[in-house]
Coordinates of C-alpha atoms in Angstrom, one line a residue:
X17 CA 0.2 -0.3 0.2
X18 CA 1.8 3.2 -0.9
X19 CA 2.5 5.2 2.4
X20 CA 0.5 8.3 3.8
X21 CA 2.4 11.4 2.4
X22 CA 3.4 14.2 4.2
X23 CA 1.7 17.2 4.3
X24 CA 3.1 20.3 2.7
X25 CA 4.7 22.5 5.3
X26 CA 3.4 26.0 4.9
X27 CA 7.2 27.9 4.9
X28 CA 8.1 25.8 1.7
X29 CA 4.4 26.5 0.2
X30 CA 5.1 30.5 1.0
X31 CA 8.5 30.3 -0.4
X32 CA 7.7 28.6 -3.3
X33 CA 4.3 30.9 -4.1
X34 CA 7.1 34.2 -3.3
X35 CA 7.5 34.1 -6.9
X36 CA 4.6 34.6 -9.1
X37 CA 4.2 32.0 -11.5
X38 CA 3.8 34.4 -14.0
X39 CA 7.4 35.6 -13.3
X40 CA 9.0 32.1 -13.9
X41 CA 6.6 31.7 -17.1
X42 CA 9.2 33.7 -19.2
X43 CA 12.1 31.5 -18.9
X44 CA 12.6 29.8 -21.4
X45 CA 15.9 27.5 -22.5
X46 CA 17.6 31.0 -24.3
X47 CA 20.6 29.0 -26.2
X48 CA 18.3 26.5 -27.2
X49 CA 15.7 28.8 -28.3
X50 CA 17.9 30.9 -30.7
X51 CA 18.8 27.9 -32.1
X52 CA 15.5 26.6 -33.2
X53 CA 15.5 29.8 -34.7
X54 CA 18.1 30.7 -36.2
X55 CA 17.6 26.8 -38.3
X56 CA 14.4 26.2 -38.4
X57 CA 13.2 22.7 -38.3
X58 CA 10.1 20.8 -37.3
X59 CA 12.9 17.3 -35.9
X60 CA 15.1 18.2 -33.6
X61 CA 17.2 15.4 -34.4
X62 CA 17.7 16.7 -37.4
X63 CA 18.8 19.9 -35.6
X64 CA 20.8 18.5 -33.7
X65 CA 22.7 17.0 -36.0
X66 CA 23.0 19.9 -37.9
X67 CA 24.1 21.6 -34.9
X68 CA 27.2 19.0 -34.4
X69 CA 27.7 19.7 -38.1
X70 CA 28.0 23.5 -37.2
X71 CA 30.2 22.8 -34.2
X72 CA 32.7 21.5 -36.4
X73 CA 33.1 24.2 -38.7
X74 CA 33.6 26.3 -36.0
X75 CA 30.3 27.8 -34.8
X76 CA 30.5 29.1 -31.6
X77 CA 27.1 29.2 -30.6
X78 CA 26.8 25.5 -31.5
X79 CA 30.0 24.8 -29.5
X80 CA 28.9 26.0 -26.3
X81 CA 25.7 24.5 -26.3
X82 CA 27.2 21.3 -27.3
X83 CA 29.3 21.5 -23.9
X84 CA 26.2 22.2 -22.0
X85 CA 25.5 18.5 -22.1
X86 CA 28.9 17.3 -21.2
X87 CA 28.3 18.3 -17.9
X88 CA 25.9 16.0 -16.1
X89 CA 23.5 17.0 -13.1
X90 CA 24.3 17.5 -10.0
X91 CA 22.4 15.1 -8.7
X92 CA 23.2 12.3 -10.6
X93 CA 26.7 12.2 -10.1
X94 CA 26.3 13.2 -6.2
X95 CA 27.7 9.9 -4.5
X96 CA 25.3 10.6 -2.1
X97 CA 22.4 9.6 -4.0
X98 CA 24.0 6.8 -5.7
X99 CA 22.2 4.2 -3.8
X100 CA 19.0 5.2 -4.4
X101 CA 19.5 5.9 -7.9
X102 CA 20.6 2.7 -8.6
X103 CA 17.2 1.1 -6.7
X104 CA 15.5 2.8 -8.7
X105 CA 17.1 2.1 -12.1
X106 CA 17.4 -1.2 -10.8
X107 CA 13.2 -1.3 -10.5
X108 CA 12.9 -0.2 -13.9
X109 CA 14.7 -3.0 -15.5
X110 CA 12.5 -5.4 -13.8
X111 CA 9.2 -3.8 -14.3
X112 CA 9.8 -2.0 -17.7
X113 CA 6.4 -2.9 -19.2
X114 CA 5.0 -1.2 -16.0
X115 CA 7.0 1.5 -15.8
X116 CA 6.1 2.5 -19.8
X117 CA 2.6 1.9 -19.5
X118 CA 2.3 4.1 -15.9
X119 CA 4.1 7.2 -17.7
X120 CA 2.1 6.6 -21.5
X121 CA -1.3 6.2 -19.6
X122 CA -1.2 7.4 -16.4
X123 CA 1.6 10.5 -15.4
X124 CA 2.3 11.8 -18.7
X125 CA -1.2 12.2 -19.3
X126 CA -1.5 13.7 -16.3
X127 CA 0.9 16.5 -17.4
X128 CA -1.1 16.7 -20.7
X129 CA -3.8 17.5 -18.9
X130 CA -2.9 20.7 -18.2
X131 CA -3.9 23.8 -19.8
X132 CA 0.3 25.3 -20.4
X133 CA 0.6 22.4 -22.6
X134 CA -2.5 22.1 -24.6
X135 CA -2.0 25.5 -25.2
X136 CA 1.2 25.0 -27.5
X137 CA 0.4 21.8 -29.5
X138 CA -1.6 22.7 -32.3
X139 CA -0.3 22.4 -35.6
X140 CA 2.8 21.3 -33.7
X141 CA 1.7 17.3 -32.5
X142 CA 4.2 15.6 -33.8
X143 CA 7.1 17.3 -32.0
X144 CA 5.3 17.1 -29.0
X145 CA 4.8 13.4 -29.6
X146 CA 8.2 12.4 -30.2
X147 CA 9.5 14.9 -27.0
X148 CA 6.7 12.9 -25.0
X149 CA 8.3 9.6 -26.5
X150 CA 12.0 10.1 -25.7
X151 CA 10.7 10.8 -22.5
X152 CA 9.7 7.5 -22.0
X153 CA 12.5 6.1 -23.7
X154 CA 15.0 8.3 -20.3
X155 CA 12.9 6.5 -18.4
X156 CA 13.6 3.4 -19.2
X157 CA 17.5 3.4 -20.2
X158 CA 19.7 1.2 -18.4
X159 CA 22.1 3.4 -17.6
X160 CA 21.3 7.4 -17.0
X161 CA 20.2 9.4 -20.4
X162 CA 23.6 10.4 -22.5
X163 CA 24.2 14.3 -23.2
X164 CA 22.9 14.0 -26.4
X165 CA 19.3 12.6 -25.3
X166 CA 19.1 15.4 -23.2
X167 CA 20.2 17.9 -25.9
X168 CA 17.8 16.3 -27.9
X169 CA 14.8 17.2 -24.9
X170 CA 15.8 20.6 -25.1
X171 CA 15.7 21.4 -28.4
X172 CA 12.1 19.6 -29.2
X173 CA 11.0 21.5 -26.3
X174 CA 12.7 25.1 -27.8
X175 CA 10.9 24.2 -30.7
X176 CA 7.4 24.0 -29.5
X177 CA 8.2 27.1 -27.8
X178 CA 9.2 28.2 -31.5
X179 CA 6.1 27.3 -32.8
X180 CA 4.1 29.0 -30.6
X181 CA 5.8 32.2 -31.1
X182 CA 5.6 32.1 -34.8
X183 CA 1.5 30.6 -34.2
X184 CA 0.4 33.5 -32.0
X185 CA -0.8 30.9 -29.5
X186 CA 1.3 32.3 -27.1
X187 CA -0.3 35.5 -27.1
X188 CA -3.0 34.9 -24.4
X189 CA -0.4 33.5 -22.4
X190 CA 2.2 35.4 -19.8
X191 CA 6.0 35.0 -21.3
X192 CA 6.6 31.9 -23.2
X193 CA 5.3 28.8 -23.2
X194 CA 6.6 26.0 -22.1
X195 CA 9.2 28.0 -19.9
X196 CA 10.2 27.6 -16.1
X197 CA 7.0 26.5 -14.2
X198 CA 5.6 24.3 -17.0
X199 CA 9.3 22.2 -17.1
X200 CA 8.7 21.7 -13.4
X201 CA 5.2 20.4 -13.9
X202 CA 6.7 17.5 -15.9
X203 CA 9.2 16.9 -13.0
X204 CA 6.9 16.5 -10.7
X205 CA 4.7 14.1 -13.1
X206 CA 7.6 12.2 -13.9
X207 CA 8.5 11.9 -10.2
X208 CA 4.9 12.1 -7.8
X209 CA 2.6 11.3 -10.2
X210 CA 4.6 8.1 -11.9
X211 CA 4.6 7.0 -7.9
X212 CA 0.7 7.2 -8.2
X213 CA 0.5 5.5 -11.7
X214 CA 2.5 2.9 -10.5
X215 CA 0.7 2.0 -7.4
X216 CA -2.8 2.2 -9.5
X217 CA -1.5 -0.7 -11.3
X218 CA 0.0 -2.8 -8.2
X219 CA 3.2 -2.2 -7.8
X220 CA 4.6 -0.1 -4.9
X221 CA 7.4 1.4 -4.7
X222 CA 9.9 1.3 -1.8
X223 CA 11.1 4.4 0.2
X224 CA 14.8 4.1 -1.7
X225 CA 13.0 3.3 -5.1
X226 CA 10.7 6.7 -4.6
X227 CA 13.6 8.5 -4.1
X228 CA 15.7 7.0 -6.2
X229 CA 12.5 8.5 -8.7
X230 CA 12.3 12.0 -7.2
X231 CA 16.9 12.1 -8.0
X232 CA 16.2 11.3 -11.7
X233 CA 13.5 13.0 -11.8
X234 CA 15.4 16.3 -10.3
X235 CA 18.6 15.5 -12.7
X236 CA 17.0 15.6 -15.4
X237 CA 15.2 18.8 -14.5
X238 CA 18.8 20.3 -13.4
X239 CA 20.0 18.8 -17.1
X240 CA 17.1 21.2 -18.3
X241 CA 18.1 24.4 -16.7
X242 CA 14.9 24.7 -14.3
X243 CA 15.4 26.7 -11.4
X244 CA 16.7 25.1 -8.3
X245 CA 13.3 26.6 -6.6
X246 CA 11.0 24.6 -9.1
X247 CA 13.0 21.7 -7.7
X248 CA 11.8 19.4 -5.1
X249 CA 14.8 18.9 -2.6
X250 CA 12.9 16.5 -0.6
X251 CA 9.4 14.6 -0.6
X252 CA 7.7 17.6 1.5
X253 CA 9.1 20.2 -1.1
X254 CA 8.3 17.5 -4.1
X255 CA 4.7 17.6 -2.3
X256 CA 4.0 21.0 -2.1
X257 CA 4.9 21.2 -5.6
X258 CA 2.5 19.4 -6.7
X259 CA -0.4 21.3 -4.6
X260 CA 1.5 24.4 -6.6
X261 CA 1.7 23.4 -10.5
X262 CA 0.0 20.7 -10.7
X263 CA -3.6 22.4 -11.3
X264 CA -7.6 21.3 -12.2
X265 CA -7.1 19.0 -15.4
X266 CA -8.1 21.2 -18.8
X267 CA -11.0 20.3 -21.5
X268 CA -9.1 22.1 -24.2
X269 CA -6.5 19.5 -23.9
X270 CA -8.8 16.7 -24.4
X271 CA -7.7 16.6 -28.3
X272 CA -4.0 16.8 -27.3
X273 CA -4.2 13.4 -25.1
X274 CA -6.7 11.8 -27.2
X275 CA -4.5 11.8 -29.8
X276 CA -1.5 11.0 -27.7
X277 CA -3.2 7.6 -26.6
X278 CA -3.7 7.3 -30.4
X279 CA -0.6 6.8 -31.3
X280 CA 0.6 5.0 -28.1
X281 CA -2.0 2.8 -29.3
X282 CA -0.7 2.7 -33.0
X283 CA 2.4 1.1 -31.9
X284 CA 0.4 -1.9 -30.6
X285 CA -0.4 -4.8 -32.9
X286 CA -2.9 -6.7 -31.6
X287 CA -6.3 -6.9 -31.8
X288 CA -8.8 -3.7 -30.2
X289 CA -5.3 -1.8 -29.2
X290 CA -7.1 1.9 -29.1
X291 CA -10.5 0.8 -26.5
X292 CA -7.8 -1.5 -24.2
X293 CA -5.2 1.6 -23.9
X294 CA -8.3 3.9 -23.1
X295 CA -9.6 1.9 -20.9
X296 CA -5.7 1.5 -18.9
X297 CA -5.3 4.9 -19.1
X298 CA -8.7 5.7 -17.5
X299 CA -7.4 2.8 -14.3
X300 CA -4.9 5.2 -14.3
X301 CA -5.8 8.2 -13.9
X302 CA -8.3 10.2 -11.6
X303 CA -11.7 10.0 -12.3
X304 CA -11.9 13.7 -12.9
X305 CA -8.5 13.7 -15.1
X306 CA -10.3 11.0 -17.2
X307 CA -13.5 12.7 -17.4
X308 CA -11.9 16.0 -17.9
X309 CA -10.1 14.7 -20.9
X310 CA -13.5 13.0 -22.2
X311 CA -11.9 9.3 -22.2
X312 CA -14.5 7.4 -23.7
X313 CA -16.0 4.4 -21.2
X314 CA -16.1 1.1 -22.7
X315 CA -18.4 -1.2 -21.4
X316 CA -16.1 -4.2 -20.9
X317 CA -13.4 -1.6 -19.6
X318 CA -13.2 -3.6 -16.9
X319 CA -12.7 -6.8 -18.6
X320 CA -9.5 -5.0 -20.8
X321 CA -8.0 -3.4 -17.9
X322 CA -8.2 -7.0 -16.7
X323 CA -6.6 -8.7 -19.7
X324 CA -3.8 -5.9 -19.4
X325 CA -2.9 -6.6 -15.8
X326 CA -2.8 -9.9 -16.7
X327 CA -0.5 -9.4 -19.3
X328 CA 1.3 -6.8 -17.3
X329 CA 1.9 -9.6 -14.5
X330 CA 3.2 -12.4 -16.3
X331 CA 5.1 -9.9 -18.5
X332 CA 7.2 -8.9 -16.0
X333 CA 9.3 -11.9 -15.6
X334 CA 10.2 -11.8 -19.0
X335 CA 11.5 -8.4 -19.8
X336 CA 14.4 -8.3 -22.5
X337 CA 12.2 -11.3 -24.0
X338 CA 10.1 -8.8 -26.2
X339 CA 9.3 -12.2 -29.1
X340 CA 8.2 -13.9 -25.8
X341 CA 6.3 -10.9 -24.8
X342 CA 4.4 -10.5 -28.0
X343 CA 3.1 -13.8 -27.9
X344 CA 2.0 -13.8 -24.5
X345 CA 0.0 -10.8 -25.4
X346 CA -1.5 -12.0 -28.7
X347 CA -2.9 -15.2 -27.1
X348 CA -4.1 -13.1 -24.1
X349 CA -5.9 -10.5 -26.5
X350 CA -6.4 -12.2 -29.5
X351 CA -9.7 -13.7 -27.4
X352 CA -11.0 -10.6 -26.7
X353 CA -11.1 -8.6 -29.8

């Protein structure tokens, strides 16, 4: 059972709220934003390759951007956090299917339910899908994310910000979309919401694994330039940040969330993938969030959830045996189509 988390300390809340969200909204990622404007490409991987080429030719801005990726985040290489990080990475290696599900249909959707994220996606859905998928890949890696992976994430966010500015979507929002407070919401979803999503599919992290996940998420935030005040230094601060940053879900985010789920389901070749994916998402989200996002109710929803749970349970000991897992899924799901 998920341990009862402490209430957010009023002192912590006051310290965070002393700097209004609108103030932090104007802070982006200047160098990545500049490069995405100089080279107006839609694909971050192509842009990163171009930046690497230009750096080899002596372009100082490109070289400076690549140099920023050399330094690993303090939270990742601090020996005081080593044991907890290893505990989290061991959990990921043991339960990769569950971690992926908890992110894609749980914590990831909780992030996309925020209005500020939904306001930047029109016309750039493919960029956002790639960003979400790359976060998924970073979560599941057996080692800490490489420098190029972090730079790629920063460039994808820069492209989203640029496109929002170019399209005028940012006109009604204070400052730059997907800036400090928005990235802080990403970190909260990766730590706090992921813990809850895993718990809902029957996997409760122990104290060391929870701290390891928080250290991992804070390290990602440090690598992406999030200010320290928006990164939880303790469990108490993480809870305070969750209260401050995760607002009520937005109905405007419904198209984005549904298209993300369709993209997740499209990667599944098994029968009735979309119905099953939506049913599993409903089981991972709070009912209010699921209803606000307009996720359809399936009269066979409980059956899909039971089948999905069975596949996860039976597939976990087979982690790394992709072909065996696929065969197992086909047997379980083929009878339900």
